């Protein structure tokens, strides 16, 4: 963050940066929950810090610096959401599931939901911010459901249920009453219960079983082994791939989609590089192009004890840079 400070401003500014910088990752997670876009969240965290720095000389310490920053960030997000469309995934568009043989329909004009790297939100760290940015509070299914709440409901639910703020604190942020906050929260919870999985419904396999399942996933895709893919997915598994509007349910339907629509011809045409997004396992999937592999898409997986339950496959190859993945992979260096 670039700031120009005069001689008289410099001590206060330096003190602000020293105290405020440790909260950057959890603030990014907060803005991401509100916006559903990691790029928008980065911009709004920047705006939050700029506003806070400019007002730091008026910060009276009536609340913690962390609370003060969250207040600014929440208000910045609410302003940014005015007049904006929600960020959906294909499953949230309201259309029925597609069959593998249906034509692919691409809609680049839709502001699709984006994944966020764990490293950017503190999910993979052991610091106190990880309490706030726990995996359950950043999972794709929850973020997608949050986008269907009106902005004020979204803010109240995140502040109360994720950050565990008191109703009176939330009321101060939103310039309303405690009674109003409790009413908004009740409506938000009811809406979320209809669309998002409950935390106790997300039953992941053990660490050893997860590793084995992910290894099978890599092997099946790198060999383009369609029969093995069918065995990977649960009976009612879902596959979606923004910016394509279709979504596909059922292990055989998903495998047939990959068999008929994926341009990889056979073994060796795909390479998968592991990553972590939204507290979930994922991969950067590369497609062979002559003597190199180039970015193709980014599947983010939801795993259950029965297999792969859901895959959101992002086709925005610009995400590879965000996740720190290489632009190409040499064929000779591949497995």
CSV table of N, CA and C in Angstrom, one decimal, residues 252-311:
chain,number,residue,atom,x,y,z
A,252,UNK,N,-21.7,-41.2,-13.4
A,252,UNK,CA,-21.6,-41.6,-14.9
A,252,UNK,C,-21.8,-40.4,-15.8
A,253,UNK,N,-22.7,-39.5,-15.4
A,253,UNK,CA,-22.9,-38.3,-16.2
A,253,UNK,C,-21.7,-37.4,-16.2
A,254,UNK,N,-21.1,-37.3,-15.1
A,254,UNK,CA,-19.9,-36.5,-15.0
A,254,UNK,C,-18.7,-37.1,-15.8
A,255,UNK,N,-18.5,-38.4,-15.6
A,255,UNK,CA,-17.4,-39.1,-16.4
A,255,UNK,C,-17.7,-39.0,-17.9
A,256,UNK,N,-18.9,-39.1,-18.3
A,256,UNK,CA,-19.2,-39.0,-19.7
A,256,UNK,C,-19.0,-37.6,-20.3
A,257,UNK,N,-19.3,-36.6,-19.4
A,257,UNK,CA,-19.0,-35.2,-19.8
A,257,UNK,C,-17.5,-35.0,-20.1
A,258,UNK,N,-16.7,-35.5,-19.2
A,258,UNK,CA,-15.2,-35.4,-19.3
A,258,UNK,C,-14.7,-36.2,-20.5
A,259,UNK,N,-15.3,-37.3,-20.7
A,259,UNK,CA,-14.9,-38.2,-21.9
A,259,UNK,C,-15.2,-37.5,-23.2
A,260,UNK,N,-16.4,-36.8,-23.3
A,260,UNK,CA,-16.8,-36.3,-24.6
A,260,UNK,C,-16.4,-34.8,-24.8
A,261,UNK,N,-16.3,-34.0,-23.7
A,261,UNK,CA,-16.1,-32.6,-23.8
A,261,UNK,C,-14.7,-32.1,-23.5
A,262,UNK,N,-13.9,-32.9,-22.7
A,262,UNK,CA,-12.6,-32.5,-22.4
A,262,UNK,C,-11.7,-32.7,-23.7
A,263,UNK,N,-10.9,-31.7,-24.1
A,263,UNK,CA,-10.1,-31.9,-25.3
A,263,UNK,C,-8.9,-32.8,-25.1
A,264,UNK,N,-8.6,-33.2,-23.9
A,264,UNK,CA,-7.5,-34.2,-23.7
A,264,UNK,C,-7.9,-35.5,-24.4
A,265,UNK,N,-6.9,-36.1,-25.2
A,265,UNK,CA,-7.2,-37.3,-26.0
A,265,UNK,C,-7.0,-38.6,-25.2
A,266,UNK,N,-6.0,-38.5,-24.3
A,266,UNK,CA,-5.7,-39.8,-23.6
A,266,UNK,C,-4.6,-39.6,-22.5
A,267,UNK,N,-4.0,-40.6,-22.1
A,267,UNK,CA,-2.9,-40.6,-21.1
A,267,UNK,C,-1.8,-39.6,-21.4
A,268,UNK,N,-1.4,-38.8,-20.5
A,268,UNK,CA,-0.3,-37.8,-20.7
A,268,UNK,C,-0.8,-36.5,-21.2
A,269,UNK,N,-2.0,-36.3,-21.5
A,269,UNK,CA,-2.5,-35.0,-22.0
A,269,UNK,C,-2.8,-34.0,-20.9
A,270,UNK,N,-3.0,-34.5,-19.7
A,270,UNK,CA,-3.3,-33.6,-18.6
A,270,UNK,C,-2.3,-33.8,-17.5
A,271,UNK,N,-2.0,-32.7,-16.7
A,271,UNK,CA,-1.2,-32.8,-15.5
A,271,UNK,C,-1.9,-31.9,-14.5
A,272,UNK,N,-1.9,-32.4,-13.2
A,272,UNK,CA,-2.6,-31.8,-12.1
A,272,UNK,C,-1.6,-31.3,-11.1
A,273,UNK,N,-1.6,-30.1,-10.6
A,273,UNK,CA,-0.8,-29.6,-9.6
A,273,UNK,C,-1.6,-29.2,-8.4
A,274,UNK,N,-1.4,-29.8,-7.2
A,274,UNK,CA,-2.3,-29.6,-6.1
A,274,UNK,C,-2.2,-28.2,-5.5
A,275,UNK,N,-3.4,-27.8,-5.0
A,275,UNK,CA,-3.5,-26.4,-4.3
A,275,UNK,C,-4.6,-26.5,-3.3
A,276,UNK,N,-4.7,-25.4,-2.5
A,276,UNK,CA,-5.8,-25.4,-1.5
A,276,UNK,C,-6.5,-24.1,-1.7
A,277,UNK,N,-7.9,-24.2,-1.8
A,277,UNK,CA,-8.7,-23.1,-2.1
A,277,UNK,C,-10.0,-23.2,-1.2
A,278,UNK,N,-10.3,-22.1,-0.5
A,278,UNK,CA,-11.5,-22.1,0.3
A,278,UNK,C,-11.5,-23.2,1.4
A,279,UNK,N,-10.4,-23.6,1.9
A,279,UNK,CA,-10.3,-24.6,2.9
A,279,UNK,C,-10.5,-26.0,2.3
A,280,UNK,N,-10.4,-26.1,1.0
A,280,UNK,CA,-10.7,-27.4,0.3
A,280,UNK,C,-9.5,-27.7,-0.6
A,281,UNK,N,-9.4,-29.0,-0.9
A,281,UNK,CA,-8.3,-29.4,-1.9
A,281,UNK,C,-8.7,-29.1,-3.3
A,282,UNK,N,-7.8,-28.8,-4.1
A,282,UNK,CA,-8.0,-28.5,-5.5
A,282,UNK,C,-6.8,-28.7,-6.3
A,283,UNK,N,-6.9,-28.4,-7.6
A,283,UNK,CA,-5.7,-28.6,-8.5
A,283,UNK,C,-5.7,-27.6,-9.6
A,284,UNK,N,-4.5,-27.2,-10.0
A,284,UNK,CA,-4.4,-26.5,-11.3
A,284,UNK,C,-4.2,-27.6,-12.4
A,285,UNK,N,-5.2,-27.6,-13.3
A,285,UNK,CA,-5.2,-28.7,-14.3
A,285,UNK,C,-4.6,-28.1,-15.6
A,286,UNK,N,-3.5,-28.7,-16.1
A,286,UNK,CA,-2.8,-28.2,-17.3
A,286,UNK,C,-3.1,-29.2,-18.4
A,287,UNK,N,-3.2,-28.6,-19.6
A,287,UNK,CA,-3.5,-29.4,-20.8
A,287,UNK,C,-2.3,-29.4,-21.8
A,288,UNK,N,-1.9,-30.5,-22.3
A,288,UNK,CA,-0.7,-30.5,-23.1
A,288,UNK,C,-0.9,-29.7,-24.4
A,289,UNK,N,0.1,-28.9,-24.8
A,289,UNK,CA,0.1,-28.2,-26.0
A,289,UNK,C,1.6,-28.3,-26.6
A,290,UNK,N,1.8,-29.3,-27.4
A,290,UNK,CA,3.1,-29.6,-27.9
A,290,UNK,C,4.0,-30.0,-26.8
A,291,UNK,N,5.1,-29.3,-26.6
A,291,UNK,CA,6.1,-29.7,-25.6
A,291,UNK,C,5.9,-29.1,-24.2
A,292,UNK,N,4.8,-28.4,-24.0
A,292,UNK,CA,4.5,-27.8,-22.7
A,292,UNK,C,3.1,-28.1,-22.3
A,293,UNK,N,2.8,-28.0,-21.1
A,293,UNK,CA,1.4,-28.0,-20.6
A,293,UNK,C,1.0,-26.6,-20.2
A,294,UNK,N,-0.2,-26.2,-20.6
A,294,UNK,CA,-0.7,-24.9,-20.4
A,294,UNK,C,-2.0,-24.9,-19.5
A,295,UNK,N,-2.2,-23.9,-18.7
A,295,UNK,CA,-3.4,-23.8,-17.8
A,295,UNK,C,-4.7,-24.1,-18.6
A,296,UNK,N,-5.5,-24.9,-18.0
A,296,UNK,CA,-6.8,-25.2,-18.6
A,296,UNK,C,-8.0,-24.9,-17.7
A,297,UNK,N,-7.9,-25.4,-16.5
A,297,UNK,CA,-9.0,-25.1,-15.5
A,297,UNK,C,-8.5,-25.4,-14.1
A,298,UNK,N,-9.4,-25.1,-13.1
A,298,UNK,CA,-9.0,-25.3,-11.7
A,298,UNK,C,-10.1,-26.0,-11.0
A,299,UNK,N,-10.1,-27.3,-10.8
A,299,UNK,CA,-11.1,-28.0,-10.1
A,299,UNK,C,-10.9,-27.8,-8.5
A,300,UNK,N,-11.9,-27.4,-7.8
A,300,UNK,CA,-11.9,-27.4,-6.4
A,300,UNK,C,-12.9,-28.4,-5.9
A,301,UNK,N,-12.4,-29.3,-5.0
A,301,UNK,CA,-13.2,-30.5,-4.6
A,301,UNK,C,-13.8,-30.4,-3.2
A,302,UNK,N,-15.0,-31.0,-3.1
A,302,UNK,CA,-15.6,-31.3,-1.8
A,302,UNK,C,-15.6,-32.8,-1.7
A,303,UNK,N,-15.0,-33.2,-0.6
A,303,UNK,CA,-14.8,-34.7,-0.4
A,303,UNK,C,-15.7,-35.1,0.8
A,304,UNK,N,-16.2,-36.3,0.6
A,304,UNK,CA,-16.9,-37.0,1.7
A,304,UNK,C,-16.3,-38.4,2.0
A,305,UNK,N,-16.8,-39.0,3.0
A,305,UNK,CA,-16.3,-40.4,3.3
A,305,UNK,C,-16.6,-41.3,2.2
A,306,UNK,N,-17.6,-41.0,1.3
A,306,UNK,CA,-18.0,-41.9,0.2
A,306,UNK,C,-17.3,-41.6,-1.1
A,307,UNK,N,-16.6,-40.5,-1.2
A,307,UNK,CA,-15.9,-40.1,-2.4
A,307,UNK,C,-15.9,-38.6,-2.7
A,308,UNK,N,-15.7,-38.3,-4.0
A,308,UNK,CA,-15.8,-36.9,-4.4
A,308,UNK,C,-17.2,-36.5,-4.5
A,309,UNK,N,-17.7,-35.5,-3.8
A,309,UNK,CA,-19.1,-35.2,-3.7
A,309,UNK,C,-19.4,-34.0,-4.6
A,310,UNK,N,-18.5,-33.1,-4.8
A,310,UNK,CA,-18.8,-31.9,-5.6
A,310,UNK,C,-17.5,-31.4,-6.2
A,311,UNK,N,-17.5,-31.0,-7.4
A,311,UNK,CA,-16.3,-30.3,-8.0
A,311,UNK,C,-16.8,-29.0,-8.7
